[in-house]
Amino acid sequence: MSLFKTLKESLSCAGEAVILTPTIVGTTETGGSPVNSGGEAGLAEEVPDPVVSILMKMEQMNTSNELDSRSVASIRTGSSSSGGALTDSFSPRSNKSRENSVPAEDDEDLDLWAIWGNLIKNWETEIRKRPNYIKELVGRGIPQHFRTIAWQLLSDAKVSTIHDIYVDCLRRTSPYEKVILRDIPRTYPELEFFKDNGRGQQALFNVIKAYSIHDVEVGYCQGSAFIVGQLLLQMPEEEAFAVFVRLMETYRLRELFKPTMTELGLCMFQLECLVQEQMPDLCAHFNNMGFDTSMYASSWFLALFTTTLPLELANRIMDIFLVEGMEFIFRVALAILQQARLDLLRLDMESMLKYFQREVRERYENDHELLFVVANKVTLNAKKMKNTSYYQLEPYERIDNIHYLLSGANQFA
C-alpha cells in the first residue's frame, strides 16, 4: 500500500477535532501498543519509527472520534490552514524541481497530502538535508490532518521515552491540583471538547498536573493551560505531554513560566524597545497613557496567542513557532501593533484594553493570511533582541515590572 493511501486512510478523521479517552488520575490509557489494522503492515514497511507509532496512535484516536460537530466547526475555518504567497525560489514556475517546490493553490490539497506524506516518511533525512524547504512548507501552514504528526516531529518529542514519567506523574499528587481544577473551566469554555466534566477537561487536568510534578521549579502557571489545550485538540494526552515538555525545555517557555517571571519581563522589555524603534509615536502614546507593554502583550507570550486570536490562526502560529521559536512571536506581536497603530493612537487606556481584548480577534477572524503577510515583512533589530539591560534595572523597578506582569497574567482569569 502506498504511503499516500495509507496516510489518507489512517488519518481520514484526524483533521476533525480529536476525541480523547480520559485518563483517570493514577492510570493511563495512552502509550499502549498500536491497534492492528489492514494497513499496518504496509505502513511499517514504508515508514520508519518513530512515525509508525505516531500514525498508529492517530488511528486509535480516529476509532473513537465522536466529537460534536459544533466543536469541529469552532476550531476549523475552511482551508485556511494552508495558503499564502510563495517565494520565487519555491514556485512551481521556477527552475527548481517539482520535488523541491511548494504546490500552487490549484492542486494544493492533493499535492500537500503527497508532499507531507513523503516528508513524514523520510523525516530524519529531510530535516537534516532540507531544513529550509521544511521551514518554507511549514510557513504555508501544516494541513490539519498532519498536525498530530508534524508537531511531534518538529518539536522532536520522544513519546516512548517519556511514557514512564507521565504514568508516574499521574499516580502522584500535585500541590497545584486545587488551582488547576479552578482554572480548567476557564480554558476554551466555548468548545464542546472542554465543556464541564467532559473528556477534554479530564485530559487537560492530567497533562497540566503531570507537568507540575515533572517540573517542580515551574509547577503550574495559568497560561500554560491554553497551550496544553491547543495540543490536546490535535493529539492524545501522552503525546501532548511529550510535546509540551519539549516546548517548555527547548523553546524558552519554561523560563517564561518560572515564578519570578524574569524572562517574561525581559520579553516585555525587548518588545517595548522594538516598538520604540519601529513605531515611536505608538510607544510615546503608550507611555503617556501609562499603558505598560505587559498589560496587552504578556498573554501573547504566555499563551502563544491562543487567547487573543482565532484558534485556527493560533495553530498556524504554533506551526511556525515550532520552526522559528520565540522570534516569530515577536514578529507576530509587531505585526498586530503595526496594523492596529492608527486605531490605538486615538484611544485612551480603557479603550485600548477593550481593543486588545475584542477587536484584534475580530480583525483576523475572516482573514488569517493578513497577519502572516505583515509578520513575514517584520524585521527584528538583532541588537534590540539581544538587549538584556532589563537585568540591570534597579530592584524597585523590577518589582514594579513584576506587578505589571502579574496583572497581565491575570488576563486569563
Tab-separated table of C-alpha atoms in Angstrom:
chain	number	residue	atom	x	y	z
A	1	MET	CA	0.000	0.000	0.000
A	2	SER	CA	1.430	3.411	-0.922
A	3	LEU	CA	2.291	5.829	1.878
A	4	PHE	CA	-0.170	8.371	0.486
A	5	LYS	CA	-3.030	5.861	0.533
A	6	THR	CA	-2.103	4.586	3.973
A	7	LEU	CA	-1.949	8.090	5.400
A	8	LYS	CA	-5.192	9.034	3.693
A	9	GLU	CA	-6.989	6.115	5.320
A	10	SER	CA	-5.371	6.198	8.749
A	11	LEU	CA	-5.720	9.972	9.073
A	12	SER	CA	-9.121	10.376	7.455
A	13	CYS	CA	-10.655	11.632	10.693
A	14	ALA	CA	-7.645	13.302	12.242
A	15	GLY	CA	-8.425	16.660	10.674
A	16	GLU	CA	-11.585	16.816	12.726
A	17	ALA	CA	-11.251	17.702	16.390
A	18	VAL	CA	-9.620	14.912	18.352
A	19	ILE	CA	-11.516	12.813	20.897
A	20	LEU	CA	-9.524	11.555	23.855
A	21	THR	CA	-10.485	8.773	26.200
A	22	PRO	CA	-9.963	10.488	29.546
A	23	THR	CA	-7.206	9.133	31.712
A	24	ILE	CA	-8.292	8.803	35.302
A	25	VAL	CA	-5.716	10.260	37.654
A	26	GLY	CA	-3.382	7.473	38.656
A	27	THR	CA	-3.849	5.435	35.481
A	28	THR	CA	-3.237	5.914	31.794
A	29	GLU	CA	-4.718	4.563	28.594
A	30	THR	CA	-2.116	6.066	26.338
A	31	GLY	CA	1.149	4.574	25.266
A	32	GLY	CA	-0.250	1.117	24.564
A	33	SER	CA	0.655	-0.974	21.585
A	34	PRO	CA	-0.878	0.095	18.280
A	35	VAL	CA	-4.098	-1.450	17.082
A	36	ASN	CA	-3.801	-3.898	14.227
A	37	SER	CA	-5.327	-2.725	11.004
A	38	GLY	CA	-5.290	-3.708	7.397
A	39	GLY	CA	-2.754	-1.023	6.579
A	40	GLU	CA	-0.400	-1.563	9.497
A	41	ALA	CA	1.957	-3.988	7.801
A	42	GLY	CA	2.316	-1.861	4.703
A	43	LEU	CA	2.790	1.248	6.784
A	44	ALA	CA	5.501	-0.336	8.896
A	45	GLU	CA	7.352	-1.384	5.761
A	46	GLU	CA	7.407	2.121	4.344
A	47	VAL	CA	7.596	4.426	7.354
A	48	PRO	CA	10.404	4.321	9.934
A	49	ASP	CA	9.994	4.655	13.681
A	50	PRO	CA	9.004	6.869	15.454
A	51	VAL	CA	6.490	7.800	12.753
A	52	VAL	CA	4.801	4.375	12.763
A	53	SER	CA	3.873	4.678	16.427
A	54	ILE	CA	2.507	8.171	15.859
A	55	LEU	CA	0.369	7.040	12.923
A	56	MET	CA	-0.943	4.036	14.810
A	57	LYS	CA	-1.791	6.231	17.782
A	58	MET	CA	-3.738	8.511	15.449
A	59	GLU	CA	-5.629	5.505	14.119
A	60	GLN	CA	-6.606	4.623	17.687
A	61	MET	CA	-7.830	8.178	18.148
A	62	ASN	CA	-9.834	8.104	14.955
A	63	THR	CA	-11.640	4.931	16.009
A	64	SER	CA	-13.202	6.800	18.934
A	65	ASN	CA	-13.693	10.149	17.206
A	66	GLU	CA	-17.228	11.108	18.201
A	67	LEU	CA	-16.788	14.778	18.991
A	68	ASP	CA	-19.802	17.035	18.460
A	69	SER	CA	-19.646	18.731	15.065
A	70	ARG	CA	-20.061	22.117	16.696
A	71	SER	CA	-16.661	21.750	18.297
A	72	VAL	CA	-15.179	20.835	14.939
A	73	ALA	CA	-16.632	23.954	13.374
A	74	SER	CA	-15.257	26.088	16.156
A	75	ILE	CA	-11.663	25.075	15.552
A	76	ARG	CA	-11.645	24.997	11.765
A	77	THR	CA	-12.152	27.744	9.255
A	78	GLY	CA	-12.333	26.163	5.847
A	79	SER	CA	-8.993	25.643	4.159
A	80	SER	CA	-7.191	28.441	5.939
A	81	SER	CA	-4.681	26.030	7.413
A	82	SER	CA	-2.586	26.466	4.325
A	83	GLY	CA	-2.258	29.232	1.847
A	84	GLY	CA	-0.380	32.390	1.060
A	85	ALA	CA	2.121	33.775	-1.385
A	86	LEU	CA	5.187	31.750	-2.296
A	87	THR	CA	8.716	32.944	-2.763
A	88	ASP	CA	10.043	32.610	-6.302
A	89	SER	CA	12.632	30.046	-5.279
A	90	PHE	CA	9.881	27.630	-4.275
A	91	SER	CA	7.358	28.391	-7.017
A	92	PRO	CA	6.401	25.568	-9.378
A	93	ARG	CA	7.200	28.024	-12.167
A	94	SER	CA	10.810	28.368	-11.091
A	95	ASN	CA	13.705	26.295	-12.368
A	96	LYS	CA	13.710	24.275	-9.151
A	97	SER	CA	12.481	20.704	-9.444
A	98	ARG	CA	8.890	19.849	-8.571
A	99	GLU	CA	10.201	17.846	-5.628
A	100	ASN	CA	11.646	20.978	-4.033
A	101	SER	CA	8.650	23.255	-4.595
A	102	VAL	CA	5.623	24.117	-2.516
A	103	PRO	CA	2.486	23.461	-4.621
A	104	ALA	CA	0.332	26.073	-6.295
A	105	GLU	CA	-3.097	26.514	-4.727
A	106	ASP	CA	-4.986	24.982	-7.690
A	107	ASP	CA	-3.886	21.459	-6.800
A	108	GLU	CA	-2.930	22.316	-3.244
A	109	ASP	CA	-4.861	19.667	-1.324
A	110	LEU	CA	-3.644	16.711	-3.367
A	111	ASP	CA	-0.087	17.977	-3.607
A	112	LEU	CA	0.163	18.814	0.090
A	113	TRP	CA	-1.022	15.328	1.027
A	114	ALA	CA	1.646	13.814	-1.209
A	115	ILE	CA	4.365	16.233	-0.089
A	116	TRP	CA	3.667	15.891	3.627
A	117	GLY	CA	3.285	12.133	3.300
A	118	ASN	CA	6.694	11.884	1.666
A	119	LEU	CA	8.175	14.322	4.169
A	120	ILE	CA	6.996	12.272	7.146
A	121	LYS	CA	8.084	9.014	5.534
A	122	ASN	CA	11.625	10.358	5.148
A	123	TRP	CA	11.631	12.739	8.110
A	124	GLU	CA	15.102	12.091	9.504
A	125	THR	CA	16.706	12.545	6.103
A	126	GLU	CA	14.607	15.557	5.089
A	127	ILE	CA	15.096	17.523	8.313
A	128	ARG	CA	18.834	17.016	8.032
A	129	LYS	CA	19.228	17.780	4.326
A	130	ARG	CA	16.456	20.286	3.579
A	131	PRO	CA	15.614	22.306	6.711
A	132	ASN	CA	14.945	25.461	4.691
A	133	TYR	CA	12.479	23.620	2.469
A	134	ILE	CA	10.647	22.328	5.534
A	135	LYS	CA	10.610	25.833	7.001
A	136	GLU	CA	9.059	27.181	3.797
A	137	LEU	CA	6.496	24.392	3.715
A	138	VAL	CA	5.541	24.906	7.361
A	139	GLY	CA	5.200	28.631	6.692
A	140	ARG	CA	2.347	27.858	4.319
A	141	GLY	CA	0.516	26.123	7.152
A	142	ILE	CA	0.573	22.451	8.063
A	143	PRO	CA	-2.561	20.650	6.781
A	144	GLN	CA	-4.856	19.959	9.721
A	145	HIS	CA	-4.728	16.188	9.175
A	146	PHE	CA	-0.951	16.193	9.630
A	147	ARG	CA	-0.587	18.419	12.684
A	148	THR	CA	-0.739	15.486	15.090
A	149	ILE	CA	2.371	14.037	13.490
A	150	ALA	CA	4.095	17.231	12.398
A	151	TRP	CA	4.054	18.963	15.776
A	152	GLN	CA	5.606	15.910	17.412
A	153	LEU	CA	8.292	15.634	14.753
A	154	LEU	CA	9.082	19.361	14.604
A	155	SER	CA	9.399	19.571	18.384
A	156	ASP	CA	11.387	16.322	18.472
A	157	ALA	CA	9.045	14.950	21.141
A	158	LYS	CA	10.026	11.461	22.277
A	159	VAL	CA	6.779	9.905	23.460
A	160	SER	CA	8.273	6.465	24.099
A	161	THR	CA	10.972	7.825	26.398
A	162	ILE	CA	8.549	9.917	28.430
A	163	HIS	CA	5.816	7.282	28.864
A	164	ASP	CA	7.005	6.054	32.264
A	165	ILE	CA	7.473	9.622	33.501
A	166	TYR	CA	3.913	10.521	32.546
A	167	VAL	CA	2.406	7.415	34.160
A	168	ASP	CA	4.362	8.051	37.344
A	169	CYS	CA	3.279	11.698	37.489
A	170	LEU	CA	-0.378	10.721	37.100
A	171	ARG	CA	-0.123	8.441	40.107
A	172	ARG	CA	1.204	11.179	42.342
A	173	THR	CA	-0.480	14.179	43.941
A	174	SER	CA	0.347	17.744	42.920
A	175	PRO	CA	0.175	20.679	45.349
A	176	TYR	CA	-1.405	22.658	42.493
A	177	GLU	CA	-4.420	20.405	41.966
A	178	LYS	CA	-6.977	22.763	43.507
A	179	VAL	CA	-5.695	25.710	41.458
A	180	ILE	CA	-5.648	23.626	38.282
A	181	LEU	CA	-9.211	22.433	38.884
A	182	ARG	CA	-10.288	26.037	39.395
A	183	ASP	CA	-8.754	27.115	36.084
A	184	ILE	CA	-9.851	24.158	33.931
A	185	PRO	CA	-13.394	25.519	33.254
A	186	ARG	CA	-11.861	28.807	32.053
A	187	THR	CA	-9.870	27.082	29.322
A	188	TYR	CA	-11.647	27.145	25.942
A	189	PRO	CA	-15.116	27.063	27.567
A	190	GLU	CA	-16.689	27.749	24.158
A	191	LEU	CA	-15.509	24.384	22.774
A	192	GLU	CA	-17.605	21.260	23.304
A	193	PHE	CA	-14.466	19.245	23.946
A	194	PHE	CA	-13.724	21.304	27.058
A	195	LYS	CA	-17.248	21.618	28.443
A	196	ASP	CA	-17.803	20.846	32.138
A	197	ASN	CA	-16.949	17.268	33.108
A	198	GLY	CA	-16.043	16.435	29.513
A	199	ARG	CA	-13.231	14.238	28.297
A	200	GLY	CA	-11.208	17.265	27.312
A	201	GLN	CA	-11.277	18.664	30.836
A	202	GLN	CA	-10.019	15.380	32.304
A	203	ALA	CA	-7.195	15.168	29.763
A	204	LEU	CA	-6.317	18.825	30.377
A	205	PHE	CA	-6.147	18.232	34.119
A	206	ASN	CA	-3.968	15.148	33.669
A	207	VAL	CA	-1.371	16.828	31.456
A	208	ILE	CA	-1.122	20.036	33.493
A	209	LYS	CA	-0.949	18.150	36.775
A	210	ALA	CA	1.696	15.790	35.381
A	211	TYR	CA	3.876	18.688	34.276
A	212	SER	CA	3.544	20.450	37.640
A	213	ILE	CA	5.011	17.305	39.221
A	214	HIS	CA	7.592	16.750	36.487
A	215	ASP	CA	8.975	20.303	36.788
A	216	VAL	CA	8.911	21.267	40.456
A	217	GLU	CA	10.589	24.640	39.896
A	218	VAL	CA	7.951	25.850	37.437
A	219	GLY	CA	4.986	23.998	38.890
A	220	TYR	CA	1.855	25.479	37.339
A	221	CYS	CA	1.145	28.798	35.634
A	222	GLN	CA	-2.323	29.557	34.301
A	223	GLY	CA	-1.401	30.495	30.742
A	224	SER	CA	0.055	27.045	30.159
A	225	ALA	CA	-3.445	25.535	30.204
A	226	PHE	CA	-4.277	27.164	26.877
A	227	ILE	CA	-1.168	25.760	25.210
A	228	VAL	CA	-1.877	22.299	26.611
A	229	GLY	CA	-5.493	22.576	25.460
A	230	GLN	CA	-4.317	23.532	21.987
A	231	LEU	CA	-2.141	20.410	21.892
A	232	LEU	CA	-4.962	18.192	23.144
A	233	LEU	CA	-7.146	19.291	20.242
A	234	GLN	CA	-4.525	17.729	17.969
A	235	MET	CA	-3.292	14.619	19.823
A	236	PRO	CA	-3.835	12.258	22.789
A	237	GLU	CA	-2.749	13.389	26.224
A	238	GLU	CA	0.508	11.442	26.483
A	239	GLU	CA	1.690	12.873	23.165
A	240	ALA	CA	0.503	16.325	24.265
A	241	PHE	CA	2.550	15.964	27.449
A	242	ALA	CA	5.645	14.976	25.461
A	243	VAL	CA	5.296	17.963	23.108
A	244	PHE	CA	4.585	20.339	25.998
A	245	VAL	CA	7.748	19.196	27.788
A	246	ARG	CA	9.722	19.994	24.632
A	247	LEU	CA	8.073	23.401	24.302
A	248	MET	CA	8.998	24.225	27.860
A	249	GLU	CA	12.552	22.924	27.717
A	250	THR	CA	13.749	23.962	24.256
A	251	TYR	CA	11.543	26.875	23.159
A	252	ARG	CA	12.158	29.299	26.053
A	253	LEU	CA	8.694	28.755	27.563
A	254	ARG	CA	9.987	27.237	30.775
A	255	GLU	CA	11.856	30.441	31.572
A	256	LEU	CA	8.698	32.464	30.921
A	257	PHE	CA	6.662	30.389	33.360
A	258	LYS	CA	9.088	30.434	36.280
A	259	PRO	CA	7.536	32.077	39.377
A	260	THR	CA	9.850	35.116	39.214
A	261	MET	CA	8.703	35.827	35.626
A	262	THR	CA	12.110	37.375	34.941
A	263	GLU	CA	12.265	36.033	31.395
A	264	LEU	CA	8.759	37.290	30.662
A	265	GLY	CA	9.855	40.688	31.943
A	266	LEU	CA	12.802	40.551	29.547
A	267	CYS	CA	10.485	39.745	26.621
A	268	MET	CA	8.256	42.705	27.513
A	269	PHE	CA	11.323	44.938	27.738
A	270	GLN	CA	12.630	43.746	24.361
A	271	LEU	CA	9.220	44.189	22.730
A	272	GLU	CA	8.972	47.726	24.100
A	273	CYS	CA	12.418	48.505	22.669
A	274	LEU	CA	11.312	47.207	19.267
A	275	VAL	CA	8.071	49.223	19.373
A	276	GLN	CA	10.037	52.328	20.314
A	277	GLU	CA	12.321	51.776	17.320
A	278	GLN	CA	9.666	50.879	14.731
A	279	MET	CA	6.612	52.824	15.966
A	280	PRO	CA	7.900	55.687	18.141
A	281	ASP	CA	4.578	57.537	18.070
A	282	LEU	CA	2.730	54.490	19.382
A	283	CYS	CA	5.369	53.919	22.050
A	284	ALA	CA	5.036	57.554	23.172
A	285	HIS	CA	1.244	57.194	23.275
A	286	PHE	CA	1.502	54.081	25.444
A	287	ASN	CA	3.881	55.882	27.804
A	288	ASN	CA	1.661	58.968	28.034
A	289	MET	CA	-1.285	56.757	28.941
A	290	GLY	CA	0.696	54.688	31.429
A	291	PHE	CA	-0.069	51.659	29.294
A	292	ASP	CA	2.648	49.140	30.137
A	293	THR	CA	3.642	46.591	27.497
A	294	SER	CA	2.727	43.685	29.766
A	295	MET	CA	-0.858	44.951	30.042
A	296	TYR	CA	-1.546	43.825	26.478
A	297	ALA	CA	1.333	41.543	25.488
A	298	SER	CA	2.073	39.204	28.397
A	299	SER	CA	-0.717	36.820	27.360
A	300	TRP	CA	0.646	36.810	23.803
A	301	PHE	CA	3.863	35.242	25.075
A	302	LEU	CA	2.444	33.091	27.878
A	303	ALA	CA	-0.350	31.594	25.767
A	304	LEU	CA	1.183	31.980	22.284
A	305	PHE	CA	-1.833	33.983	21.063
A	306	THR	CA	-4.341	31.208	21.822
A	307	THR	CA	-6.369	33.606	23.983
A	308	THR	CA	-6.081	36.524	21.557
A	309	LEU	CA	-6.643	35.152	18.057
A	310	PRO	CA	-8.978	32.585	16.437
A	311	LEU	CA	-7.769	29.095	17.306
A	312	GLU	CA	-7.023	28.034	13.748
A	313	LEU	CA	-4.855	31.127	13.379
A	314	ALA	CA	-3.133	30.283	16.672
A	315	ASN	CA	-2.499	26.798	15.262
A	316	ARG	CA	-0.717	28.290	12.274
A	317	ILE	CA	1.346	30.425	14.630
A	318	MET	CA	2.275	27.253	16.507
A	319	ASP	CA	3.274	25.635	13.188
A	320	ILE	CA	5.864	28.340	12.580
A	321	PHE	CA	6.819	28.740	16.240
A	322	LEU	CA	7.991	25.117	16.215
A	323	VAL	CA	10.380	26.014	13.389
A	324	GLU	CA	11.451	29.571	14.255
A	325	GLY	CA	10.992	29.766	18.008
A	326	MET	CA	10.293	32.881	20.068
A	327	GLU	CA	11.472	35.228	17.313
A	328	PHE	CA	8.251	34.542	15.429
A	329	ILE	CA	6.149	35.533	18.454
A	330	PHE	CA	7.903	38.912	18.420
A	331	ARG	CA	7.198	39.301	14.710
A	332	VAL	CA	3.506	38.485	15.133
A	333	ALA	CA	3.294	40.921	18.055
A	334	LEU	CA	4.817	43.713	15.978
A	335	ALA	CA	2.577	42.865	13.020
A	336	ILE	CA	-0.530	43.210	15.204
A	337	LEU	CA	0.682	46.544	16.558
A	338	GLN	CA	1.565	47.845	13.094
A	339	GLN	CA	-1.918	47.114	11.806
A	340	ALA	CA	-3.611	48.469	14.927
A	341	ARG	CA	-1.397	51.546	15.273
A	342	LEU	CA	-3.723	54.211	13.849
A	343	ASP	CA	-6.662	52.910	15.873
A	344	LEU	CA	-4.664	52.769	19.105
A	345	LEU	CA	-3.333	56.315	18.743
A	346	ARG	CA	-6.915	57.586	19.110
A	347	LEU	CA	-7.772	55.569	22.221
A	348	ASP	CA	-7.373	56.067	25.959
A	349	MET	CA	-6.173	53.292	28.275
A	350	GLU	CA	-9.558	51.719	28.936
A	351	SER	CA	-10.439	51.731	25.256
A	352	MET	CA	-7.076	50.213	24.351
A	353	LEU	CA	-7.648	47.363	26.785
A	354	LYS	CA	-11.024	46.644	25.192
A	355	TYR	CA	-9.465	46.897	21.749
A	356	PHE	CA	-6.866	44.234	22.537
A	357	GLN	CA	-9.485	42.014	24.154
A	358	ARG	CA	-12.006	42.080	21.291
A	359	GLU	CA	-11.085	43.914	18.134
A	360	VAL	CA	-7.749	42.247	17.478
A	361	ARG	CA	-9.518	38.890	17.223
A	362	GLU	CA	-12.257	40.322	15.011
A	363	ARG	CA	-9.725	41.897	12.647
A	364	TYR	CA	-8.302	38.493	11.719
A	365	GLU	CA	-11.423	36.354	12.112
A	366	ASN	CA	-12.041	36.080	8.379
A	367	ASP	CA	-8.599	36.922	7.023
A	368	HIS	CA	-5.892	34.820	8.605
A	369	GLU	CA	-3.436	35.448	5.819
A	370	LEU	CA	-3.334	39.184	6.507
A	371	LEU	CA	-1.403	38.678	9.733
A	372	PHE	CA	1.209	36.410	8.144
A	373	VAL	CA	1.773	38.751	5.214
A	374	VAL	CA	2.655	41.556	7.624
A	375	ALA	CA	4.566	39.365	10.101
A	376	ASN	CA	6.769	37.973	7.340
A	377	LYS	CA	7.809	41.523	6.444
A	378	VAL	CA	8.723	42.482	10.001
A	379	THR	CA	12.440	42.837	10.635
A	380	LEU	CA	13.913	42.463	14.089
A	381	ASN	CA	16.869	44.537	15.210
A	382	ALA	CA	19.416	41.990	16.396
A	383	LYS	CA	20.809	44.389	18.998
A	384	LYS	CA	17.343	45.043	20.401
A	385	MET	CA	16.684	41.298	20.585
A	386	LYS	CA	19.934	40.800	22.498
A	387	ASN	CA	19.287	43.734	24.817
A	388	THR	CA	19.369	42.285	28.315
A	389	SER	CA	19.789	45.553	30.202
A	390	TYR	CA	16.470	44.701	31.846
A	391	TYR	CA	18.558	42.641	34.235
A	392	GLN	CA	20.378	45.814	35.276
A	393	LEU	CA	17.201	47.632	36.330
A	394	GLU	CA	17.043	48.844	39.897
A	395	PRO	CA	15.294	46.408	42.273
A	396	TYR	CA	12.307	48.703	42.773
A	397	GLU	CA	11.845	48.923	39.002
A	398	ARG	CA	11.931	45.147	38.732
A	399	ILE	CA	9.294	44.867	41.461
A	400	ASP	CA	7.031	47.320	39.655
A	401	ASN	CA	7.548	45.364	36.477
A	402	ILE	CA	6.602	42.079	38.150
A	403	HIS	CA	3.426	43.767	39.380
A	404	TYR	CA	2.522	44.620	35.789
A	405	LEU	CA	3.418	41.120	34.635
A	406	LEU	CA	1.138	39.572	37.227
A	407	SER	CA	-1.632	41.941	36.141
A	408	GLY	CA	-1.100	40.849	32.556
A	409	ALA	CA	-1.104	37.180	33.513
A	410	ASN	CA	-4.445	37.690	35.207
A	411	GLN	CA	-5.950	38.423	31.781
A	412	PHE	CA	-6.607	34.666	31.692
A	413	ALA	CA	-8.947	34.841	34.678
